mmCIF file of C-alpha atoms in Angstrom:
data_model
loop_
_atom_site.group_PDB
_atom_site.id
_atom_site.type_symbol
_atom_site.label_atom_id
_atom_site.label_comp_id
_atom_site.label_asym_id
_atom_site.label_seq_id
_atom_site.Cartn_x
_atom_site.Cartn_y
_atom_site.Cartn_z
ATOM 1 C CA MET A 1 121.092 93.627 187.300
ATOM 2 C CA ARG A 2 117.721 93.806 185.563
ATOM 3 C CA GLY A 3 119.169 95.988 182.848
ATOM 4 C CA ARG A 4 121.919 93.455 181.993
ATOM 5 C CA ASN A 5 119.261 90.674 181.986
ATOM 6 C CA ALA A 6 116.709 92.493 179.855
ATOM 7 C CA ALA A 7 118.562 91.990 176.580
ATOM 8 C CA PRO A 8 118.765 88.259 176.874
ATOM 9 C CA ASP A 9 115.166 88.008 178.046
ATOM 10 C CA ILE A 10 114.048 89.754 175.021
ATOM 11 C CA ALA A 11 116.606 88.159 172.600
ATOM 12 C CA LEU A 12 115.328 84.658 173.210
ATOM 13 C CA PRO A 13 111.534 85.119 172.226
ATOM 14 C CA ILE A 14 112.745 87.131 169.274
ATOM 15 C CA LEU A 15 114.932 84.291 168.105
ATOM 16 C CA ALA A 16 111.968 81.945 168.849
ATOM 17 C CA LEU A 17 109.635 84.010 166.722
ATOM 18 C CA LEU A 18 112.090 84.335 163.830
ATOM 19 C CA ALA A 19 112.766 80.523 164.088
ATOM 20 C CA GLY A 20 108.872 80.049 163.819
ATOM 21 C CA MET A 21 108.760 82.063 160.670
ATOM 22 C CA VAL A 22 111.603 80.277 159.069
ATOM 23 C CA SER A 23 109.900 76.860 160.005
ATOM 24 C CA ILE A 24 106.619 78.014 158.456
ATOM 25 C CA GLN A 25 108.268 79.082 155.312
ATOM 26 C CA SER A 26 110.531 76.208 155.109
ATOM 27 C CA GLY A 27 107.571 74.047 155.366
ATOM 28 C CA ALA A 28 105.892 76.069 152.396
ATOM 29 C CA ALA A 29 108.968 75.520 150.335
ATOM 30 C CA LEU A 30 109.045 71.761 151.090
ATOM 31 C CA ALA A 31 105.305 71.573 150.155
ATOM 32 C CA LYS A 32 106.055 73.169 146.846
ATOM 33 C CA GLY A 33 108.593 70.742 146.027
ATOM 34 C CA LEU A 34 106.012 67.904 146.555
ATOM 35 C CA PHE A 35 103.562 69.670 143.993
ATOM 36 C CA PRO A 36 104.986 67.236 141.058
ATOM 37 C CA VAL A 37 104.042 63.958 143.080
ATOM 38 C CA VAL A 38 100.429 64.920 144.516
ATOM 39 C CA GLY A 39 99.585 68.394 143.242
ATOM 40 C CA ALA A 40 98.759 71.567 145.282
ATOM 41 C CA ALA A 41 95.522 70.324 146.501
ATOM 42 C CA GLY A 42 97.060 66.855 147.551
ATOM 43 C CA VAL A 43 99.736 68.605 149.658
ATOM 44 C CA THR A 44 97.098 70.814 151.186
ATOM 45 C CA THR A 45 95.282 67.747 152.206
ATOM 46 C CA LEU A 46 98.347 66.205 153.782
ATOM 47 C CA ARG A 47 99.267 69.390 155.646
ATOM 48 C CA VAL A 48 95.801 70.223 156.871
ATOM 49 C CA GLY A 49 95.060 66.499 157.602
ATOM 50 C CA PHE A 50 98.196 65.935 159.707
ATOM 51 C CA SER A 51 97.781 69.290 161.507
ATOM 52 C CA ALA A 52 94.232 68.280 162.434
ATOM 53 C CA LEU A 53 95.428 64.902 163.917
ATOM 54 C CA ILE A 54 98.206 66.609 165.862
ATOM 55 C CA LEU A 55 95.786 69.257 167.187
ATOM 56 C CA LEU A 56 92.940 66.750 167.975
ATOM 57 C CA ALA A 57 95.591 64.639 169.838
ATOM 58 C CA VAL A 58 96.670 67.610 171.949
ATOM 59 C CA TRP A 59 93.303 69.205 172.701
ATOM 60 C CA ARG A 60 90.965 66.182 172.683
ATOM 61 C CA PRO A 61 87.945 68.260 172.006
ATOM 62 C CA TRP A 62 85.651 65.165 172.306
ATOM 63 C CA ARG A 63 85.845 65.717 176.229
ATOM 64 C CA ARG A 64 83.439 68.505 175.775
ATOM 65 C CA SER A 65 81.311 68.988 172.782
ATOM 66 C CA PRO A 66 80.643 72.470 171.507
ATOM 67 C CA GLU A 67 77.177 74.017 172.295
ATOM 68 C CA ARG A 68 74.735 74.486 169.608
ATOM 69 C CA GLY A 69 75.412 78.214 169.247
ATOM 70 C CA GLU A 70 79.045 77.627 169.008
ATOM 71 C CA ILE A 71 78.913 75.087 166.122
ATOM 72 C CA GLY A 72 78.211 77.704 163.333
ATOM 73 C CA ALA A 73 81.112 79.864 164.299
ATOM 74 C CA ILE A 74 83.560 76.993 164.429
ATOM 75 C CA ALA A 75 82.309 75.678 161.070
ATOM 76 C CA LEU A 76 82.770 78.983 159.348
ATOM 77 C CA TYR A 77 86.108 79.330 160.968
ATOM 78 C CA GLY A 78 87.233 75.848 159.837
ATOM 79 C CA ALA A 79 85.912 76.455 156.151
ATOM 80 C CA ALA A 80 87.844 79.665 156.011
ATOM 81 C CA LEU A 81 90.986 77.972 157.321
ATOM 82 C CA GLY A 82 90.717 75.132 154.736
ATOM 83 C CA LEU A 83 90.021 77.355 151.605
ATOM 84 C CA MET A 84 92.887 79.714 152.878
ATOM 85 C CA ASN A 85 95.415 76.894 152.835
ATOM 86 C CA LEU A 86 94.125 75.447 149.510
ATOM 87 C CA LEU A 87 94.088 78.772 147.722
ATOM 88 C CA PHE A 88 97.483 79.674 149.116
ATOM 89 C CA TYR A 89 99.096 76.327 147.740
ATOM 90 C CA LEU A 90 97.311 76.638 144.453
ATOM 91 C CA SER A 91 98.919 80.083 143.945
ATOM 92 C CA LEU A 92 102.391 78.646 144.643
ATOM 93 C CA ARG A 93 102.049 76.614 141.447
ATOM 94 C CA THR A 94 102.749 79.764 139.318
ATOM 95 C CA ILE A 95 103.952 82.478 141.631
ATOM 96 C CA PRO A 96 107.148 82.780 143.887
ATOM 97 C CA LEU A 97 106.654 81.868 147.562
ATOM 98 C CA GLY A 98 107.665 85.314 148.844
ATOM 99 C CA ILE A 99 105.270 87.231 146.445
ATOM 100 C CA ALA A 100 102.397 84.852 147.266
ATOM 101 C CA VAL A 101 102.759 85.475 151.009
ATOM 102 C CA ALA A 102 103.060 89.330 150.430
ATOM 103 C CA ILE A 103 99.841 89.310 148.399
ATOM 104 C CA GLU A 104 98.086 87.133 151.026
ATOM 105 C CA PHE A 105 99.286 89.420 153.790
ATOM 106 C CA THR A 106 97.018 92.135 152.528
ATOM 107 C CA GLY A 107 94.012 89.992 154.183
ATOM 108 C CA PRO A 108 94.870 90.675 157.814
ATOM 109 C CA LEU A 109 96.194 94.134 156.900
ATOM 110 C CA ALA A 110 92.711 95.024 155.569
ATOM 111 C CA VAL A 111 91.133 93.654 158.748
ATOM 112 C CA ALA A 112 93.272 95.872 160.778
ATOM 113 C CA LEU A 113 92.519 98.974 158.547
ATOM 114 C CA VAL A 114 88.642 98.512 158.503
ATOM 115 C CA GLY A 115 87.076 101.243 160.529
ATOM 116 C CA SER A 116 90.248 103.309 160.794
ATOM 117 C CA ARG A 117 89.747 106.929 160.397
ATOM 118 C CA ARG A 118 93.249 108.364 161.390
ATOM 119 C CA ALA A 119 95.032 110.331 158.661
ATOM 120 C CA ARG A 120 98.422 108.361 159.154
ATOM 121 C CA ASP A 121 96.454 105.133 158.778
ATOM 122 C CA PHE A 122 95.552 106.066 155.257
ATOM 123 C CA ALA A 123 99.246 106.578 154.661
ATOM 124 C CA TRP A 124 99.880 102.971 155.526
ATOM 125 C CA ILE A 125 97.004 102.055 153.069
ATOM 126 C CA GLY A 126 98.623 104.040 150.485
ATOM 127 C CA LEU A 127 102.025 102.303 151.132
ATOM 128 C CA ALA A 128 100.340 98.772 150.929
ATOM 129 C CA VAL A 129 98.330 99.731 147.721
ATOM 130 C CA LEU A 130 101.825 100.864 146.197
ATOM 131 C CA GLY A 131 103.271 97.495 147.176
ATOM 132 C CA LEU A 132 100.307 95.562 145.531
ATOM 133 C CA GLY A 133 100.436 97.673 142.542
ATOM 134 C CA LEU A 134 104.019 96.823 141.927
ATOM 135 C CA LEU A 135 103.353 93.198 142.545
ATOM 136 C CA LEU A 136 100.172 92.488 140.626
ATOM 137 C CA PRO A 137 100.124 91.821 136.881
ATOM 138 C CA LEU A 138 98.465 95.069 136.028
ATOM 139 C CA GLY A 139 100.723 96.050 133.134
ATOM 140 C CA GLU A 140 101.659 94.759 129.745
ATOM 141 C CA THR A 141 105.345 94.183 131.059
ATOM 142 C CA SER A 142 104.333 92.157 134.118
ATOM 143 C CA THR A 143 105.797 88.616 134.233
ATOM 144 C CA LEU A 144 103.606 87.492 137.230
ATOM 145 C CA ASP A 145 100.867 84.902 136.498
ATOM 146 C CA PRO A 146 97.358 86.500 136.748
ATOM 147 C CA THR A 147 95.841 83.241 137.886
ATOM 148 C CA GLY A 148 98.542 82.813 140.813
ATOM 149 C CA ALA A 149 98.091 86.282 141.813
ATOM 150 C CA ALA A 150 94.307 85.934 141.984
ATOM 151 C CA LEU A 151 94.536 82.825 143.998
ATOM 152 C CA ALA A 152 96.815 84.539 146.446
ATOM 153 C CA LEU A 153 94.372 87.416 146.814
ATOM 154 C CA GLY A 154 91.749 84.802 147.387
ATOM 155 C CA ALA A 155 93.870 83.446 150.056
ATOM 156 C CA GLY A 156 94.244 86.707 151.682
ATOM 157 C CA LEU A 157 90.478 87.283 151.584
ATOM 158 C CA CYS A 158 89.979 83.905 153.351
ATOM 159 C CA TRP A 159 92.638 84.940 155.817
ATOM 160 C CA ALA A 160 90.603 88.088 156.758
ATOM 161 C CA ALA A 161 87.522 85.765 157.168
ATOM 162 C CA TYR A 162 89.371 83.438 159.187
ATOM 163 C CA ILE A 163 90.499 86.287 161.598
ATOM 164 C CA VAL A 164 86.910 87.337 161.806
ATOM 165 C CA PHE A 165 85.300 83.959 162.303
ATOM 166 C CA GLY A 166 88.456 82.856 164.624
ATOM 167 C CA GLN A 167 87.625 85.628 167.078
ATOM 168 C CA ARG A 168 84.117 84.264 167.345
ATOM 169 C CA ALA A 169 85.171 80.575 167.473
ATOM 170 C CA GLY A 170 87.765 81.431 170.063
ATOM 171 C CA ARG A 171 85.127 82.213 172.514
ATOM 172 C CA ALA A 172 83.915 78.671 172.336
ATOM 173 C CA GLY A 173 87.123 77.531 173.879
ATOM 174 C CA GLY A 174 90.557 78.442 172.388
ATOM 175 C CA GLY A 175 92.466 75.439 171.476
ATOM 176 C CA ARG A 176 89.403 73.149 171.645
ATOM 177 C CA ALA A 177 87.824 75.307 168.787
ATOM 178 C CA VAL A 178 90.878 75.392 166.756
ATOM 179 C CA SER A 179 91.366 71.637 166.749
ATOM 180 C CA ILE A 180 87.630 71.242 165.742
ATOM 181 C CA GLY A 181 88.159 73.981 163.096
ATOM 182 C CA MET A 182 91.185 72.284 161.638
ATOM 183 C CA ALA A 183 89.375 68.986 161.418
ATOM 184 C CA ILE A 184 86.488 70.803 159.482
ATOM 185 C CA ALA A 185 89.168 72.467 157.165
ATOM 186 C CA ALA A 186 90.664 68.860 156.491
ATOM 187 C CA LEU A 187 87.259 67.745 155.403
ATOM 188 C CA VAL A 188 86.726 70.783 153.155
ATOM 189 C CA VAL A 189 90.189 70.240 151.325
ATOM 190 C CA ALA A 190 90.372 66.468 151.274
ATOM 191 C CA PRO A 191 87.898 65.818 148.508
ATOM 192 C CA VAL A 192 89.759 68.019 146.321
ATOM 193 C CA GLY A 193 93.064 66.461 147.154
ATOM 194 C CA LEU A 194 91.711 63.076 146.810
ATOM 195 C CA VAL A 195 90.507 63.725 143.234
ATOM 196 C CA GLU A 196 93.801 65.231 142.272
ATOM 197 C CA ALA A 197 96.188 62.896 143.866
ATOM 198 C CA GLY A 198 94.382 59.630 144.181
ATOM 199 C CA ALA A 199 96.273 56.723 145.596
ATOM 200 C CA ASP A 200 99.707 58.519 145.328
ATOM 201 C CA LEU A 201 98.527 60.405 148.419
ATOM 202 C CA PHE A 202 99.058 57.346 150.580
ATOM 203 C CA THR A 203 102.482 56.124 149.584
ATOM 204 C CA PRO A 204 104.799 55.900 152.560
ATOM 205 C CA ALA A 205 107.242 58.546 151.308
ATOM 206 C CA THR A 206 104.451 60.965 150.500
ATOM 207 C CA LEU A 207 102.809 60.514 153.939
ATOM 208 C CA ALA A 208 106.148 60.882 155.694
ATOM 209 C CA THR A 209 106.893 64.111 153.791
ATOM 210 C CA GLY A 210 103.271 65.435 154.365
ATOM 211 C CA LEU A 211 103.848 64.823 158.268
ATOM 212 C CA VAL A 212 107.179 66.769 158.105
ATOM 213 C CA ILE A 213 105.317 69.650 156.454
ATOM 214 C CA ALA A 214 102.639 69.652 159.047
ATOM 215 C CA VAL A 215 105.182 69.882 161.733
ATOM 216 C CA LEU A 216 107.252 72.553 160.115
ATOM 217 C CA SER A 217 104.092 74.555 159.177
ATOM 218 C CA SER A 218 102.012 74.154 162.322
ATOM 219 C CA ALA A 219 103.183 72.240 165.318
ATOM 220 C CA LEU A 220 106.737 73.808 165.757
ATOM 221 C CA PRO A 221 106.000 77.442 164.665
ATOM 222 C CA TYR A 222 102.873 77.627 166.699
ATOM 223 C CA SER A 223 104.723 76.486 169.835
ATOM 224 C CA LEU A 224 107.545 78.892 169.131
ATOM 225 C CA GLU A 225 105.062 81.789 168.469
ATOM 226 C CA MET A 226 103.250 81.033 171.761
ATOM 227 C CA PHE A 227 106.529 81.139 173.649
ATOM 228 C CA ALA A 228 107.260 84.522 172.077
ATOM 229 C CA LEU A 229 103.817 85.936 172.508
ATOM 230 C CA THR A 230 103.944 85.520 176.317
ATOM 231 C CA ARG A 231 107.305 87.147 176.700
ATOM 232 C CA LEU A 232 107.344 89.922 174.055
ATOM 233 C CA PRO A 233 105.512 93.217 174.215
ATOM 234 C CA ARG A 234 102.513 92.826 171.882
ATOM 235 C CA PRO A 235 103.561 95.814 169.583
ATOM 236 C CA ALA A 236 107.034 94.075 169.139
ATOM 237 C CA PHE A 237 105.397 90.841 168.370
ATOM 238 C CA GLY A 238 103.207 92.218 165.778
ATOM 239 C CA VAL A 239 106.121 94.227 164.134
ATOM 240 C CA LEU A 240 108.165 91.112 163.991
ATOM 241 C CA MET A 241 105.279 89.118 162.457
ATOM 242 C CA SER A 242 105.244 91.681 159.662
ATOM 243 C CA LEU A 243 108.405 90.395 158.487
ATOM 244 C CA GLU A 244 107.011 87.171 157.282
ATOM 245 C CA PRO A 245 106.818 88.112 153.454
ATOM 246 C CA ALA A 246 110.604 88.982 153.610
ATOM 247 C CA VAL A 247 111.363 85.802 155.455
ATOM 248 C CA ALA A 248 109.373 83.837 152.863
ATOM 249 C CA SER A 249 111.473 85.490 149.977
ATOM 250 C CA VAL A 250 114.765 84.472 151.763
ATOM 251 C CA ALA A 251 113.455 81.004 152.388
ATOM 252 C CA ALA A 252 112.272 80.615 148.667
ATOM 253 C CA LEU A 253 115.615 81.810 147.421
ATOM 254 C CA ALA A 254 117.494 79.380 149.782
ATOM 255 C CA LEU A 255 115.402 76.408 149.254
ATOM 256 C CA LEU A 256 113.605 76.897 145.799
ATOM 257 C CA GLY A 257 116.120 79.304 144.004
ATOM 258 C CA GLU A 258 113.381 81.750 143.461
ATOM 259 C CA ARG A 259 114.867 85.107 142.753
ATOM 260 C CA LEU A 260 112.862 88.258 142.801
ATOM 261 C CA ALA A 261 113.238 91.352 140.590
ATOM 262 C CA PRO A 262 114.375 94.551 142.325
ATOM 263 C CA VAL A 263 110.970 96.013 141.676
ATOM 264 C CA GLN A 264 109.300 92.956 143.577
ATOM 265 C CA GLY A 265 111.570 93.129 146.379
ATOM 266 C CA GLY A 266 110.691 96.717 146.825
ATOM 267 C CA ALA A 267 106.968 95.838 146.652
ATOM 268 C CA ILE A 268 107.284 93.380 149.443
ATOM 269 C CA ALA A 269 109.347 95.880 151.494
ATOM 270 C CA CYS A 270 106.332 98.272 151.083
ATOM 271 C CA ILE A 271 103.823 95.629 152.283
ATOM 272 C CA VAL A 272 106.068 94.794 155.201
ATOM 273 C CA ALA A 273 106.400 98.418 156.195
ATOM 274 C CA ALA A 274 102.674 98.983 155.824
ATOM 275 C CA SER A 275 101.889 95.966 158.014
ATOM 276 C CA ALA A 276 104.444 97.005 160.696
ATOM 277 C CA GLY A 277 103.093 100.626 160.620
ATOM 278 C CA ILE A 278 99.439 99.680 160.968
ATOM 279 C CA THR A 279 100.361 97.180 163.780
ATOM 280 C CA LEU A 280 102.018 99.988 165.779
ATOM 281 C CA ALA A 281 99.345 102.320 165.225
ATOM 282 C CA ASN A 282 96.678 99.808 166.371
ATOM 283 C CA ARG A 283 98.613 99.032 169.481
ATOM 284 C CA ARG A 284 99.050 102.562 170.457
ATOM 285 C CA SER A 285 95.226 102.957 170.135
ATOM 286 C CA GLY A 286 94.444 99.980 172.063
ATOM 287 C CA GLY A 287 93.624 97.718 169.227
ATOM 288 C CA ARG A 288 94.252 93.888 169.539
ATOM 289 C CA ARG A 289 96.610 91.850 167.559
ATOM 290 C CA GLN A 290 95.106 89.116 165.472
ATOM 291 C CA GLU A 291 96.379 85.560 166.140
ATOM 292 C CA PRO A 292 98.753 83.729 163.902
ATOM 293 C CA ARG A 293 97.200 81.930 160.919
ATOM 294 C CA ASP A 294 97.703 78.365 159.694
ATOM 295 C CA VAL A 295 99.050 79.033 156.352
ATOM 296 C CA GLY A 296 102.392 79.099 154.486
#
């Protein structure tokens, strides 16, 4: 009886996790469609601002203020979160969504590889470097915008910092720290968004779209990911999360009409494989999976 129930028990969290990834990337595609109205920084302000309001309402962190020693970690976490979102959306102005996600994915991949000394891990490093080399505008024939690629790399660096600072901030109280960090992120990006968009940021239609983007990119996928995380083996969860660049490419094709060249598709496949491989290697050696990020 347990054998017959095992497949449905695993299938539901897998579907929930895939639905969460589709939701995140659909939110990113919708955000990119709003760029002509309020700009990338304006969209970032709406997404992070509404996400902060949602998280503050859920966790109500004012019931217990952070201790003095916790404030610095939470502030760094929030600043990294805000910059990560801002740089990612700025990169989407000139490069396809799937490529931006793949380049940005090198941030957590680098964190996972830091300190690794196993020979097989260097093979995953080589595969990731190969993927990046195929994506980045390193040759004369490349059509990828250098500025957009640099911004995506910057988002990946901020993602790495988000993971490091997030682990420290998480000791201050999990969801409470996340809600405060998101509020700090909103304060970081809001001045840039207000300068770029001005009063256009507050039209009813724009605010409504921003709320939808925040729900698709934060509230819904994080709920689905948490459901999956508590029901899937951690190696399986990590490997499935590695599919996100591929999911982003499919979402961009379906919603934005962004087609990738065969070489670019192969490069994304290399980064997905490298991320899945190092995830499995870390799990087998007792490493911990990094929590989902708030981007994309």
